[in-house]
Amino acid sequence: MSLLVYVNGQLLPKDKACISVFDHGFLYGDGIFEGIRVYKGGIFKLKEHIDRLYRSAKIINLEIPLDKDDLQEDVIRTVRANGLKEGYIRLVVTRGVGDMGLDPRKCERPSIVIIVVPMPRYLGKPLRVIISSTRRMPYQCLPPHAKTLNYLNNILAKIEAISAGVDEAIMLDLNGYVAEATGENVFIVKYGVLMTPPITAPILAGITRESIIDMSKELGIPVVERQLTIDELYTADEIFLCGTASEIRPVIEVDGRIVGNGKTGPITEKLIKHFDEYIQRYLTPVYG
Ligand code: PXG
């Protein structure tokens, strides 16, 4: 059976699911999105993702033409229609169909798309990274807490990682402090403490990041949110990246330097082991 894609309230077969070339999401990247995981027939932290989508919408001054409950129902309906038990949901809201010119008033109604696809688990899979020369967009230019359709900044960093023959890129802020990876937040372990850049840094307020902080409290691991420097990254005992798609992935090499002993560190391992049990508690069931 072909995948069914939700487009503005309708479930359409994959090859019939289309958006106008006049949509400002396509023309200008004018829109927002969420990436959400499905585990064991349940949607992980659905409410948190829906809340973040509406916050992103507010930041870019876009009014989603559905209330939160209805949109949440439509997400569940799309997953159910596809019979998906494990996978990934991409929820996209654009400014809508307009004409040439940036003016968002030309767009009558935002477009809403929900795509669900199978996705493998990446939990625990090690990564090699570089520090990218492309800096994370500062909040003075684009509010980093809005998960917008403008990912070119991150894509340039990703291209740099690919050219360097590694898996991922860590981006710095304009002052040279660690910000985040191209689609993941960054944690390090140093002095026996788990550390991550604060929410005031130019980073996305990751839902996995929040889950890590939550799990650390449950496991009695001390967590500090503070600015991190490049040398702290180079000399960290452990580093991991976290995000919806990546889950929790240990970083074993940064700019050619081996992290710790080159294996998954003990605190990262503890969090990875706890993750599946933690997920269980935050699943919205899709199949009753
Ligand atoms: N930072 C950025 C810039 C992100 O885009 C995260 C952190 C992690 O947030 P969550 O809420 O997922 O823990 C993200 C989100 C992909 C992909 O295909 C991943 C994201 C965005 C776009 C694509 O891997 N991650």
PDB file of C-alpha atoms and ligand atoms in Angstrom:
ATOM      1  CA  MET A   1       0.000   0.000   0.000  1.00  0.00           C
ATOM      2  CA  SER A   2       1.242   3.464  -0.917  1.00  0.00           C
ATOM      3  CA  LEU A   3       1.902   5.957   1.840  1.00  0.00           C
ATOM      4  CA  LEU A   4      -0.917   8.370   2.557  1.00  0.00           C
ATOM      5  CA  VAL A   5       0.017  12.001   3.019  1.00  0.00           C
ATOM      6  CA  TYR A   6      -2.169  14.584   4.748  1.00  0.00           C
ATOM      7  CA  VAL A   7      -2.518  17.782   2.706  1.00  0.00           C
ATOM      8  CA  ASN A   8      -4.864  20.446   4.077  1.00  0.00           C
ATOM      9  CA  GLY A   9      -7.247  17.977   5.684  1.00  0.00           C
ATOM     10  CA  GLN A  10      -7.187  15.325   2.942  1.00  0.00           C
ATOM     11  CA  LEU A  11      -5.330  12.021   2.979  1.00  0.00           C
ATOM     12  CA  LEU A  12      -3.812  11.495  -0.475  1.00  0.00           C
ATOM     13  CA  PRO A  13      -1.593   8.783  -1.988  1.00  0.00           C
ATOM     14  CA  LYS A  14       2.071   9.821  -1.931  1.00  0.00           C
ATOM     15  CA  ASP A  15       2.300  10.617  -5.673  1.00  0.00           C
ATOM     16  CA  LYS A  16      -0.892  12.729  -5.587  1.00  0.00           C
ATOM     17  CA  ALA A  17       0.188  14.731  -2.514  1.00  0.00           C
ATOM     18  CA  CYS A  18       1.230  18.092  -3.928  1.00  0.00           C
ATOM     19  CA  ILE A  19       1.747  21.690  -2.862  1.00  0.00           C
ATOM     20  CA  SER A  20       1.558  24.650  -5.247  1.00  0.00           C
ATOM     21  CA  VAL A  21       4.803  26.122  -6.574  1.00  0.00           C
ATOM     22  CA  PHE A  22       3.316  29.454  -5.413  1.00  0.00           C
ATOM     23  CA  ASP A  23       3.346  28.284  -1.809  1.00  0.00           C
ATOM     24  CA  HIS A  24       5.576  30.608   0.215  1.00  0.00           C
ATOM     25  CA  GLY A  25       7.004  27.610   2.039  1.00  0.00           C
ATOM     26  CA  PHE A  26       8.527  26.606  -1.318  1.00  0.00           C
ATOM     27  CA  LEU A  27       9.322  30.102  -2.589  1.00  0.00           C
ATOM     28  CA  TYR A  28      10.769  31.573   0.611  1.00  0.00           C
ATOM     29  CA  GLY A  29      11.052  28.867   3.255  1.00  0.00           C
ATOM     30  CA  ASP A  30       8.245  30.778   4.978  1.00  0.00           C
ATOM     31  CA  GLY A  31       6.899  28.199   7.364  1.00  0.00           C
ATOM     32  CA  ILE A  32       7.561  25.989  10.350  1.00  0.00           C
ATOM     33  CA  PHE A  33       7.734  22.278  11.082  1.00  0.00           C
ATOM     34  CA  GLU A  34       8.068  19.480  13.604  1.00  0.00           C
ATOM     35  CA  GLY A  35       9.724  16.081  13.455  1.00  0.00           C
ATOM     36  CA  ILE A  36       8.129  13.533  15.770  1.00  0.00           C
ATOM     37  CA  ARG A  37       8.890   9.842  16.466  1.00  0.00           C
ATOM     38  CA  VAL A  38       6.438   6.976  16.624  1.00  0.00           C
ATOM     39  CA  TYR A  39       7.405   4.097  18.911  1.00  0.00           C
ATOM     40  CA  LYS A  40       5.392   0.909  19.463  1.00  0.00           C
ATOM     41  CA  GLY A  41       2.247   2.437  17.974  1.00  0.00           C
ATOM     42  CA  GLY A  42       2.438   5.541  20.155  1.00  0.00           C
ATOM     43  CA  ILE A  43       3.538   9.115  19.430  1.00  0.00           C
ATOM     44  CA  PHE A  44       6.385  10.359  21.640  1.00  0.00           C
ATOM     45  CA  LYS A  45       5.729  13.677  23.422  1.00  0.00           C
ATOM     46  CA  LEU A  46       3.048  14.657  20.915  1.00  0.00           C
ATOM     47  CA  LYS A  47       1.706  17.487  23.068  1.00  0.00           C
ATOM     48  CA  GLU A  48       5.202  18.956  23.495  1.00  0.00           C
ATOM     49  CA  HIS A  49       5.730  18.925  19.713  1.00  0.00           C
ATOM     50  CA  ILE A  50       2.324  20.490  19.039  1.00  0.00           C
ATOM     51  CA  ASP A  51       3.023  23.167  21.668  1.00  0.00           C
ATOM     52  CA  ARG A  52       6.403  23.948  20.087  1.00  0.00           C
ATOM     53  CA  LEU A  53       4.810  24.172  16.620  1.00  0.00           C
ATOM     54  CA  TYR A  54       2.333  26.773  17.893  1.00  0.00           C
ATOM     55  CA  ARG A  55       5.179  28.676  19.589  1.00  0.00           C
ATOM     56  CA  SER A  56       7.137  28.648  16.303  1.00  0.00           C
ATOM     57  CA  ALA A  57       3.995  29.900  14.532  1.00  0.00           C
ATOM     58  CA  LYS A  58       3.616  32.725  17.014  1.00  0.00           C
ATOM     59  CA  ILE A  59       7.249  33.778  16.593  1.00  0.00           C
ATOM     60  CA  ILE A  60       6.876  34.066  12.796  1.00  0.00           C
ATOM     61  CA  ASN A  61       3.413  35.618  13.145  1.00  0.00           C
ATOM     62  CA  LEU A  62       1.564  32.803  11.403  1.00  0.00           C
ATOM     63  CA  GLU A  63      -1.867  31.728  12.525  1.00  0.00           C
ATOM     64  CA  ILE A  64      -2.413  27.981  12.189  1.00  0.00           C
ATOM     65  CA  PRO A  65      -5.996  27.556  10.898  1.00  0.00           C
ATOM     66  CA  LEU A  66      -6.765  24.682  13.277  1.00  0.00           C
ATOM     67  CA  ASP A  67      -6.767  24.543  17.048  1.00  0.00           C
ATOM     68  CA  LYS A  68      -4.207  22.381  18.839  1.00  0.00           C
ATOM     69  CA  ASP A  69      -6.646  19.551  19.599  1.00  0.00           C
ATOM     70  CA  ASP A  70      -7.818  19.263  16.003  1.00  0.00           C
ATOM     71  CA  LEU A  71      -4.289  19.320  14.609  1.00  0.00           C
ATOM     72  CA  GLN A  72      -3.236  16.697  17.167  1.00  0.00           C
ATOM     73  CA  GLU A  73      -6.187  14.530  16.057  1.00  0.00           C
ATOM     74  CA  ASP A  74      -5.163  14.950  12.402  1.00  0.00           C
ATOM     75  CA  VAL A  75      -1.627  13.802  13.227  1.00  0.00           C
ATOM     76  CA  ILE A  76      -2.997  10.703  14.981  1.00  0.00           C
ATOM     77  CA  ARG A  77      -5.411  10.066  12.092  1.00  0.00           C
ATOM     78  CA  THR A  78      -2.569  10.220   9.535  1.00  0.00           C
ATOM     79  CA  VAL A  79      -0.392   7.783  11.485  1.00  0.00           C
ATOM     80  CA  ARG A  80      -3.355   5.422  11.902  1.00  0.00           C
ATOM     81  CA  ALA A  81      -4.273   5.584   8.185  1.00  0.00           C
ATOM     82  CA  ASN A  82      -0.745   4.431   7.374  1.00  0.00           C
ATOM     83  CA  GLY A  83      -0.712   1.689   9.999  1.00  0.00           C
ATOM     84  CA  LEU A  84       2.646   3.016  11.187  1.00  0.00           C
ATOM     85  CA  LYS A  85       3.908   1.539  14.475  1.00  0.00           C
ATOM     86  CA  GLU A  86       7.542   2.707  14.360  1.00  0.00           C
ATOM     87  CA  GLY A  87       8.697   5.725  12.411  1.00  0.00           C
ATOM     88  CA  TYR A  88       8.746   9.436  11.950  1.00  0.00           C
ATOM     89  CA  ILE A  89       6.163  12.156  11.432  1.00  0.00           C
ATOM     90  CA  ARG A  90       6.962  15.359   9.573  1.00  0.00           C
ATOM     91  CA  LEU A  91       4.409  18.064  10.320  1.00  0.00           C
ATOM     92  CA  VAL A  92       4.792  21.172   8.156  1.00  0.00           C
ATOM     93  CA  VAL A  93       2.823  24.415   8.181  1.00  0.00           C
ATOM     94  CA  THR A  94       3.645  27.038   5.562  1.00  0.00           C
ATOM     95  CA  ARG A  95       2.423  30.603   5.062  1.00  0.00           C
ATOM     96  CA  GLY A  96       0.365  29.190   2.201  1.00  0.00           C
ATOM     97  CA  VAL A  97      -0.166  29.870  -1.483  1.00  0.00           C
ATOM     98  CA  GLY A  98       0.577  33.482  -2.462  1.00  0.00           C
ATOM     99  CA  ASP A  99       2.174  35.109  -5.428  1.00  0.00           C
ATOM    100  CA  MET A 100       5.604  36.517  -6.214  1.00  0.00           C
ATOM    101  CA  GLY A 101       6.821  38.917  -3.579  1.00  0.00           C
ATOM    102  CA  LEU A 102       7.486  38.338   0.094  1.00  0.00           C
ATOM    103  CA  ASP A 103       4.291  39.960   1.369  1.00  0.00           C
ATOM    104  CA  PRO A 104       2.653  37.299   3.562  1.00  0.00           C
ATOM    105  CA  ARG A 105      -0.711  39.071   3.272  1.00  0.00           C
ATOM    106  CA  LYS A 106      -0.953  37.563  -0.228  1.00  0.00           C
ATOM    107  CA  CYS A 107      -1.222  34.112   1.352  1.00  0.00           C
ATOM    108  CA  GLU A 108      -4.821  33.450   2.248  1.00  0.00           C
ATOM    109  CA  ARG A 109      -4.502  30.279   4.237  1.00  0.00           C
ATOM    110  CA  PRO A 110      -1.532  28.371   5.664  1.00  0.00           C
ATOM    111  CA  SER A 111      -0.871  24.971   4.079  1.00  0.00           C
ATOM    112  CA  ILE A 112      -0.643  21.980   6.413  1.00  0.00           C
ATOM    113  CA  VAL A 113       1.151  18.776   5.445  1.00  0.00           C
ATOM    114  CA  ILE A 114       1.677  15.642   7.517  1.00  0.00           C
ATOM    115  CA  ILE A 115       4.030  12.979   6.195  1.00  0.00           C
ATOM    116  CA  VAL A 116       4.675   9.721   8.030  1.00  0.00           C
ATOM    117  CA  VAL A 117       7.521   7.415   7.090  1.00  0.00           C
ATOM    118  CA  PRO A 118       9.327   4.430   8.572  1.00  0.00           C
ATOM    119  CA  MET A 119      12.634   5.396  10.182  1.00  0.00           C
ATOM    120  CA  PRO A 120      15.334   3.202  11.710  1.00  0.00           C
ATOM    121  CA  ARG A 121      16.475   3.668  15.298  1.00  0.00           C
ATOM    122  CA  TYR A 122      19.798   5.456  15.775  1.00  0.00           C
ATOM    123  CA  LEU A 123      19.990   5.133  19.548  1.00  0.00           C
ATOM    124  CA  GLY A 124      23.592   4.493  20.630  1.00  0.00           C
ATOM    125  CA  LYS A 125      25.086   4.618  17.112  1.00  0.00           C
ATOM    126  CA  PRO A 126      28.457   6.421  17.361  1.00  0.00           C
ATOM    127  CA  LEU A 127      29.316   9.513  15.329  1.00  0.00           C
ATOM    128  CA  ARG A 128      32.429  11.347  14.172  1.00  0.00           C
ATOM    129  CA  VAL A 129      32.038  15.108  13.944  1.00  0.00           C
ATOM    130  CA  ILE A 130      33.809  18.303  12.988  1.00  0.00           C
ATOM    131  CA  ILE A 131      33.291  21.803  14.269  1.00  0.00           C
ATOM    132  CA  SER A 132      31.784  23.666  11.360  1.00  0.00           C
ATOM    133  CA  SER A 133      33.003  27.017  10.048  1.00  0.00           C
ATOM    134  CA  THR A 134      29.351  27.914   9.400  1.00  0.00           C
ATOM    135  CA  ARG A 135      28.047  29.584  12.562  1.00  0.00           C
ATOM    136  CA  ARG A 136      24.572  29.106  13.942  1.00  0.00           C
ATOM    137  CA  MET A 137      22.299  31.976  12.975  1.00  0.00           C
ATOM    138  CA  PRO A 138      22.199  34.444  15.890  1.00  0.00           C
ATOM    139  CA  TYR A 139      18.872  35.333  17.485  1.00  0.00           C
ATOM    140  CA  GLN A 140      19.288  38.865  16.115  1.00  0.00           C
ATOM    141  CA  CYS A 141      18.777  37.401  12.622  1.00  0.00           C
ATOM    142  CA  LEU A 142      16.403  34.491  12.999  1.00  0.00           C
ATOM    143  CA  PRO A 143      14.828  33.461  16.313  1.00  0.00           C
ATOM    144  CA  PRO A 144      16.452  30.057  16.954  1.00  0.00           C
ATOM    145  CA  HIS A 145      13.513  28.816  19.027  1.00  0.00           C
ATOM    146  CA  ALA A 146      11.282  28.894  15.983  1.00  0.00           C
ATOM    147  CA  LYS A 147      11.681  25.638  14.082  1.00  0.00           C
ATOM    148  CA  THR A 148      11.381  27.275  10.686  1.00  0.00           C
ATOM    149  CA  LEU A 149      11.798  25.964   7.146  1.00  0.00           C
ATOM    150  CA  ASN A 150      15.093  27.896   6.888  1.00  0.00           C
ATOM    151  CA  TYR A 151      17.704  25.154   7.252  1.00  0.00           C
ATOM    152  CA  LEU A 152      20.260  26.364   4.727  1.00  0.00           C
ATOM    153  CA  ASN A 153      22.584  27.437   7.524  1.00  0.00           C
ATOM    154  CA  ASN A 154      22.500  23.902   8.937  1.00  0.00           C
ATOM    155  CA  ILE A 155      22.718  22.305   5.482  1.00  0.00           C
ATOM    156  CA  LEU A 156      25.940  24.240   4.758  1.00  0.00           C
ATOM    157  CA  ALA A 157      27.391  22.854   7.994  1.00  0.00           C
ATOM    158  CA  LYS A 158      26.226  19.360   7.016  1.00  0.00           C
ATOM    159  CA  ILE A 159      27.916  19.718   3.599  1.00  0.00           C
ATOM    160  CA  GLU A 160      31.116  20.656   5.403  1.00  0.00           C
ATOM    161  CA  ALA A 161      30.855  17.505   7.531  1.00  0.00           C
ATOM    162  CA  ILE A 162      30.278  15.361   4.438  1.00  0.00           C
ATOM    163  CA  SER A 163      33.288  16.953   2.668  1.00  0.00           C
ATOM    164  CA  ALA A 164      35.410  16.219   5.725  1.00  0.00           C
ATOM    165  CA  GLY A 165      34.302  12.583   5.598  1.00  0.00           C
ATOM    166  CA  VAL A 166      32.543  12.606   8.987  1.00  0.00           C
ATOM    167  CA  ASP A 167      28.920  12.186  10.072  1.00  0.00           C
ATOM    168  CA  GLU A 168      27.941  15.480  11.631  1.00  0.00           C
ATOM    169  CA  ALA A 169      28.917  19.082  12.264  1.00  0.00           C
ATOM    170  CA  ILE A 170      28.791  20.996  15.507  1.00  0.00           C
ATOM    171  CA  MET A 171      28.007  24.652  15.002  1.00  0.00           C
ATOM    172  CA  LEU A 172      29.289  27.503  17.153  1.00  0.00           C
ATOM    173  CA  ASP A 173      27.515  30.737  17.924  1.00  0.00           C
ATOM    174  CA  LEU A 174      28.935  34.065  16.700  1.00  0.00           C
ATOM    175  CA  ASN A 175      31.047  34.339  19.871  1.00  0.00           C
ATOM    176  CA  GLY A 176      32.623  30.932  19.308  1.00  0.00           C
ATOM    177  CA  TYR A 177      30.718  29.028  21.998  1.00  0.00           C
ATOM    178  CA  VAL A 178      29.215  25.643  21.190  1.00  0.00           C
ATOM    179  CA  ALA A 179      25.624  25.935  19.946  1.00  0.00           C
ATOM    180  CA  GLU A 180      24.262  22.683  18.495  1.00  0.00           C
ATOM    181  CA  ALA A 181      24.633  20.174  15.665  1.00  0.00           C
ATOM    182  CA  THR A 182      22.714  20.502  12.379  1.00  0.00           C
ATOM    183  CA  GLY A 183      19.650  18.684  13.730  1.00  0.00           C
ATOM    184  CA  GLU A 184      20.645  17.749  17.276  1.00  0.00           C
ATOM    185  CA  ASN A 185      21.506  19.365  20.593  1.00  0.00           C
ATOM    186  CA  VAL A 186      24.931  18.793  22.162  1.00  0.00           C
ATOM    187  CA  PHE A 187      25.857  17.467  25.614  1.00  0.00           C
ATOM    188  CA  ILE A 188      29.293  16.874  27.091  1.00  0.00           C
ATOM    189  CA  VAL A 189      30.464  15.144  30.260  1.00  0.00           C
ATOM    190  CA  LYS A 190      33.313  16.803  32.123  1.00  0.00           C
ATOM    191  CA  TYR A 191      34.276  16.881  35.810  1.00  0.00           C
ATOM    192  CA  GLY A 192      31.595  14.167  36.272  1.00  0.00           C
ATOM    193  CA  VAL A 193      28.930  16.678  35.255  1.00  0.00           C
ATOM    194  CA  LEU A 194      26.639  16.639  32.239  1.00  0.00           C
ATOM    195  CA  MET A 195      26.756  20.016  30.493  1.00  0.00           C
ATOM    196  CA  THR A 196      24.828  21.572  27.626  1.00  0.00           C
ATOM    197  CA  PRO A 197      24.486  25.104  26.233  1.00  0.00           C
ATOM    198  CA  PRO A 198      21.708  27.095  27.920  1.00  0.00           C
ATOM    199  CA  ILE A 199      18.361  27.733  26.311  1.00  0.00           C
ATOM    200  CA  THR A 200      19.421  31.383  25.833  1.00  0.00           C
ATOM    201  CA  ALA A 201      22.110  30.192  23.364  1.00  0.00           C
ATOM    202  CA  PRO A 202      21.109  30.192  19.676  1.00  0.00           C
ATOM    203  CA  ILE A 203      19.782  26.643  19.783  1.00  0.00           C
ATOM    204  CA  LEU A 204      16.490  24.913  19.263  1.00  0.00           C
ATOM    205  CA  ALA A 205      14.770  24.056  22.544  1.00  0.00           C
ATOM    206  CA  GLY A 206      15.026  20.375  21.723  1.00  0.00           C
ATOM    207  CA  ILE A 207      12.424  18.038  23.119  1.00  0.00           C
ATOM    208  CA  THR A 208      15.047  15.280  23.344  1.00  0.00           C
ATOM    209  CA  ARG A 209      17.357  17.766  25.143  1.00  0.00           C
ATOM    210  CA  GLU A 210      14.591  18.347  27.682  1.00  0.00           C
ATOM    211  CA  SER A 211      14.091  14.575  28.008  1.00  0.00           C
ATOM    212  CA  ILE A 212      17.845  14.128  28.681  1.00  0.00           C
ATOM    213  CA  ILE A 213      17.739  16.737  31.452  1.00  0.00           C
ATOM    214  CA  ASP A 214      14.653  15.031  32.870  1.00  0.00           C
ATOM    215  CA  MET A 215      16.239  11.547  32.742  1.00  0.00           C
ATOM    216  CA  SER A 216      19.456  12.831  34.329  1.00  0.00           C
ATOM    217  CA  LYS A 217      17.469  14.085  37.291  1.00  0.00           C
ATOM    218  CA  GLU A 218      15.827  10.662  37.622  1.00  0.00           C
ATOM    219  CA  LEU A 219      19.222   8.958  37.427  1.00  0.00           C
ATOM    220  CA  GLY A 220      20.959  11.369  39.823  1.00  0.00           C
ATOM    221  CA  ILE A 221      23.353  12.693  37.162  1.00  0.00           C
ATOM    222  CA  PRO A 222      24.211  16.363  37.802  1.00  0.00           C
ATOM    223  CA  VAL A 223      23.344  18.644  34.859  1.00  0.00           C
ATOM    224  CA  VAL A 224      24.571  22.174  34.227  1.00  0.00           C
ATOM    225  CA  GLU A 225      23.355  24.462  31.453  1.00  0.00           C
ATOM    226  CA  ARG A 226      26.192  26.793  30.543  1.00  0.00           C
ATOM    227  CA  GLN A 227      28.300  28.070  27.651  1.00  0.00           C
ATOM    228  CA  LEU A 228      30.806  25.511  26.370  1.00  0.00           C
ATOM    229  CA  THR A 229      34.068  26.341  24.624  1.00  0.00           C
ATOM    230  CA  ILE A 230      35.842  24.488  21.808  1.00  0.00           C
ATOM    231  CA  ASP A 231      38.627  23.319  24.140  1.00  0.00           C
ATOM    232  CA  GLU A 232      36.054  21.901  26.555  1.00  0.00           C
ATOM    233  CA  LEU A 233      34.661  19.942  23.639  1.00  0.00           C
ATOM    234  CA  TYR A 234      38.151  18.694  22.668  1.00  0.00           C
ATOM    235  CA  THR A 235      38.914  17.598  26.235  1.00  0.00           C
ATOM    236  CA  ALA A 236      35.472  16.295  27.231  1.00  0.00           C
ATOM    237  CA  ASP A 237      35.307  12.809  28.768  1.00  0.00           C
ATOM    238  CA  GLU A 238      32.113  12.120  26.830  1.00  0.00           C
ATOM    239  CA  ILE A 239      30.061  13.886  24.167  1.00  0.00           C
ATOM    240  CA  PHE A 240      26.708  12.960  22.712  1.00  0.00           C
ATOM    241  CA  LEU A 241      24.160  14.467  20.351  1.00  0.00           C
ATOM    242  CA  CYS A 242      20.429  14.150  20.823  1.00  0.00           C
ATOM    243  CA  GLY A 243      17.382  14.802  18.699  1.00  0.00           C
ATOM    244  CA  THR A 244      14.153  13.185  17.577  1.00  0.00           C
ATOM    245  CA  ALA A 245      15.688  11.401  14.595  1.00  0.00           C
ATOM    246  CA  SER A 246      19.099  10.699  16.167  1.00  0.00           C
ATOM    247  CA  GLU A 247      17.772   9.876  19.647  1.00  0.00           C
ATOM    248  CA  ILE A 248      21.033   9.698  21.689  1.00  0.00           C
ATOM    249  CA  ARG A 249      24.279   9.188  19.745  1.00  0.00           C
ATOM    250  CA  PRO A 250      27.752   9.155  21.285  1.00  0.00           C
ATOM    251  CA  VAL A 251      30.390  11.302  19.592  1.00  0.00           C
ATOM    252  CA  ILE A 252      33.689   9.419  19.444  1.00  0.00           C
ATOM    253  CA  GLU A 253      35.774  11.915  17.478  1.00  0.00           C
ATOM    254  CA  VAL A 254      35.838  15.731  17.134  1.00  0.00           C
ATOM    255  CA  ASP A 255      38.086  17.402  14.543  1.00  0.00           C
ATOM    256  CA  GLY A 256      40.305  14.310  14.477  1.00  0.00           C
ATOM    257  CA  ARG A 257      40.630  14.119  18.280  1.00  0.00           C
ATOM    258  CA  ILE A 258      39.379  10.966  19.987  1.00  0.00           C
ATOM    259  CA  VAL A 259      36.776  11.633  22.697  1.00  0.00           C
ATOM    260  CA  GLY A 260      37.638   9.864  25.985  1.00  0.00           C
ATOM    261  CA  ASN A 261      38.798   6.364  25.074  1.00  0.00           C
ATOM    262  CA  GLY A 262      36.941   6.377  21.764  1.00  0.00           C
ATOM    263  CA  LYS A 263      34.048   4.290  23.121  1.00  0.00           C
ATOM    264  CA  THR A 264      30.610   5.221  24.462  1.00  0.00           C
ATOM    265  CA  GLY A 265      31.231   6.729  27.921  1.00  0.00           C
ATOM    266  CA  PRO A 266      29.515   5.497  31.112  1.00  0.00           C
ATOM    267  CA  ILE A 267      27.083   8.405  31.563  1.00  0.00           C
ATOM    268  CA  THR A 268      26.056   8.356  27.895  1.00  0.00           C
ATOM    269  CA  GLU A 269      25.580   4.581  28.208  1.00  0.00           C
ATOM    270  CA  LYS A 270      23.387   5.019  31.279  1.00  0.00           C
ATOM    271  CA  LEU A 271      21.136   7.503  29.462  1.00  0.00           C
ATOM    272  CA  ILE A 272      20.918   5.271  26.374  1.00  0.00           C
ATOM    273  CA  LYS A 273      19.918   2.307  28.574  1.00  0.00           C
ATOM    274  CA  HIS A 274      17.231   4.374  30.328  1.00  0.00           C
ATOM    275  CA  PHE A 275      15.815   5.939  27.150  1.00  0.00           C
ATOM    276  CA  ASP A 276      13.396   3.180  26.034  1.00  0.00           C
ATOM    277  CA  GLU A 277      11.850   2.950  29.477  1.00  0.00           C
ATOM    278  CA  TYR A 278      11.522   6.754  29.578  1.00  0.00           C
ATOM    279  CA  ILE A 279       9.866   6.857  26.122  1.00  0.00           C
ATOM    280  CA  GLN A 280       7.177   4.395  27.268  1.00  0.00           C
ATOM    281  CA  ARG A 281       5.837   6.958  29.727  1.00  0.00           C
ATOM    282  CA  TYR A 282       5.277   9.657  27.083  1.00  0.00           C
ATOM    283  CA  LEU A 283       3.510   7.819  24.265  1.00  0.00           C
ATOM    284  CA  THR A 284       0.128   8.946  22.949  1.00  0.00           C
ATOM    285  CA  PRO A 285      -1.517   5.729  21.712  1.00  0.00           C
ATOM    286  CA  VAL A 286      -2.608   5.748  18.074  1.00  0.00           C
ATOM    287  CA  TYR A 287      -4.520   2.467  17.946  1.00  0.00           C
ATOM    288  CA  GLY A 288      -6.796   2.789  21.005  1.00  0.00           C
TER     289      GLY A 288
HETATM  290  N1  PXG B   1      18.507  21.439  16.880  1.00  0.00           N
HETATM  291  C1  PXG B   1      18.045  21.603  15.629  1.00  0.00           C
HETATM  292  C2  PXG B   1      18.581  22.707  14.794  1.00  0.00           C
HETATM  293  C3  PXG B   1      17.056  20.742  15.133  1.00  0.00           C
HETATM  294  O1  PXG B   1      16.587  20.912  13.908  1.00  0.00           O
HETATM  295  C4  PXG B   1      17.098  19.546  17.248  1.00  0.00           C
HETATM  296  C5  PXG B   1      18.051  20.452  17.684  1.00  0.00           C
HETATM  297  C6  PXG B   1      16.599  18.497  18.183  1.00  0.00           C
HETATM  298  O2  PXG B   1      15.297  18.796  18.618  1.00  0.00           O
HETATM  299  P1  PXG B   1      14.276  17.646  19.058  1.00  0.00           P
HETATM  300  O3  PXG B   1      13.062  18.386  19.512  1.00  0.00           O
HETATM  301  O4  PXG B   1      14.042  16.812  17.842  1.00  0.00           O
HETATM  302  O5  PXG B   1      14.917  16.901  20.145  1.00  0.00           O
HETATM  303  C7  PXG B   1      16.559  19.704  15.943  1.00  0.00           C
HETATM  304  C8  PXG B   1      15.488  18.818  15.413  1.00  0.00           C
HETATM  305  C9  PXG B   1      16.510  15.049  10.577  1.00  0.00           C
HETATM  306  C10 PXG B   1      16.077  16.323  11.163  1.00  0.00           C
HETATM  307  O6  PXG B   1      15.969  14.702   9.509  1.00  0.00           O
HETATM  308  C11 PXG B   1      16.195  16.543  12.527  1.00  0.00           C
HETATM  309  C12 PXG B   1      15.782  17.753  13.088  1.00  0.00           C
HETATM  310  C13 PXG B   1      15.299  18.698  12.243  1.00  0.00           C
HETATM  311  C14 PXG B   1      15.204  18.488  10.891  1.00  0.00           C
HETATM  312  C15 PXG B   1      15.585  17.287  10.344  1.00  0.00           C
HETATM  313  O7  PXG B   1      17.385  14.395  11.148  1.00  0.00           O
HETATM  314  N2  PXG B   1      15.954  17.894  14.447  1.00  0.00           N
END
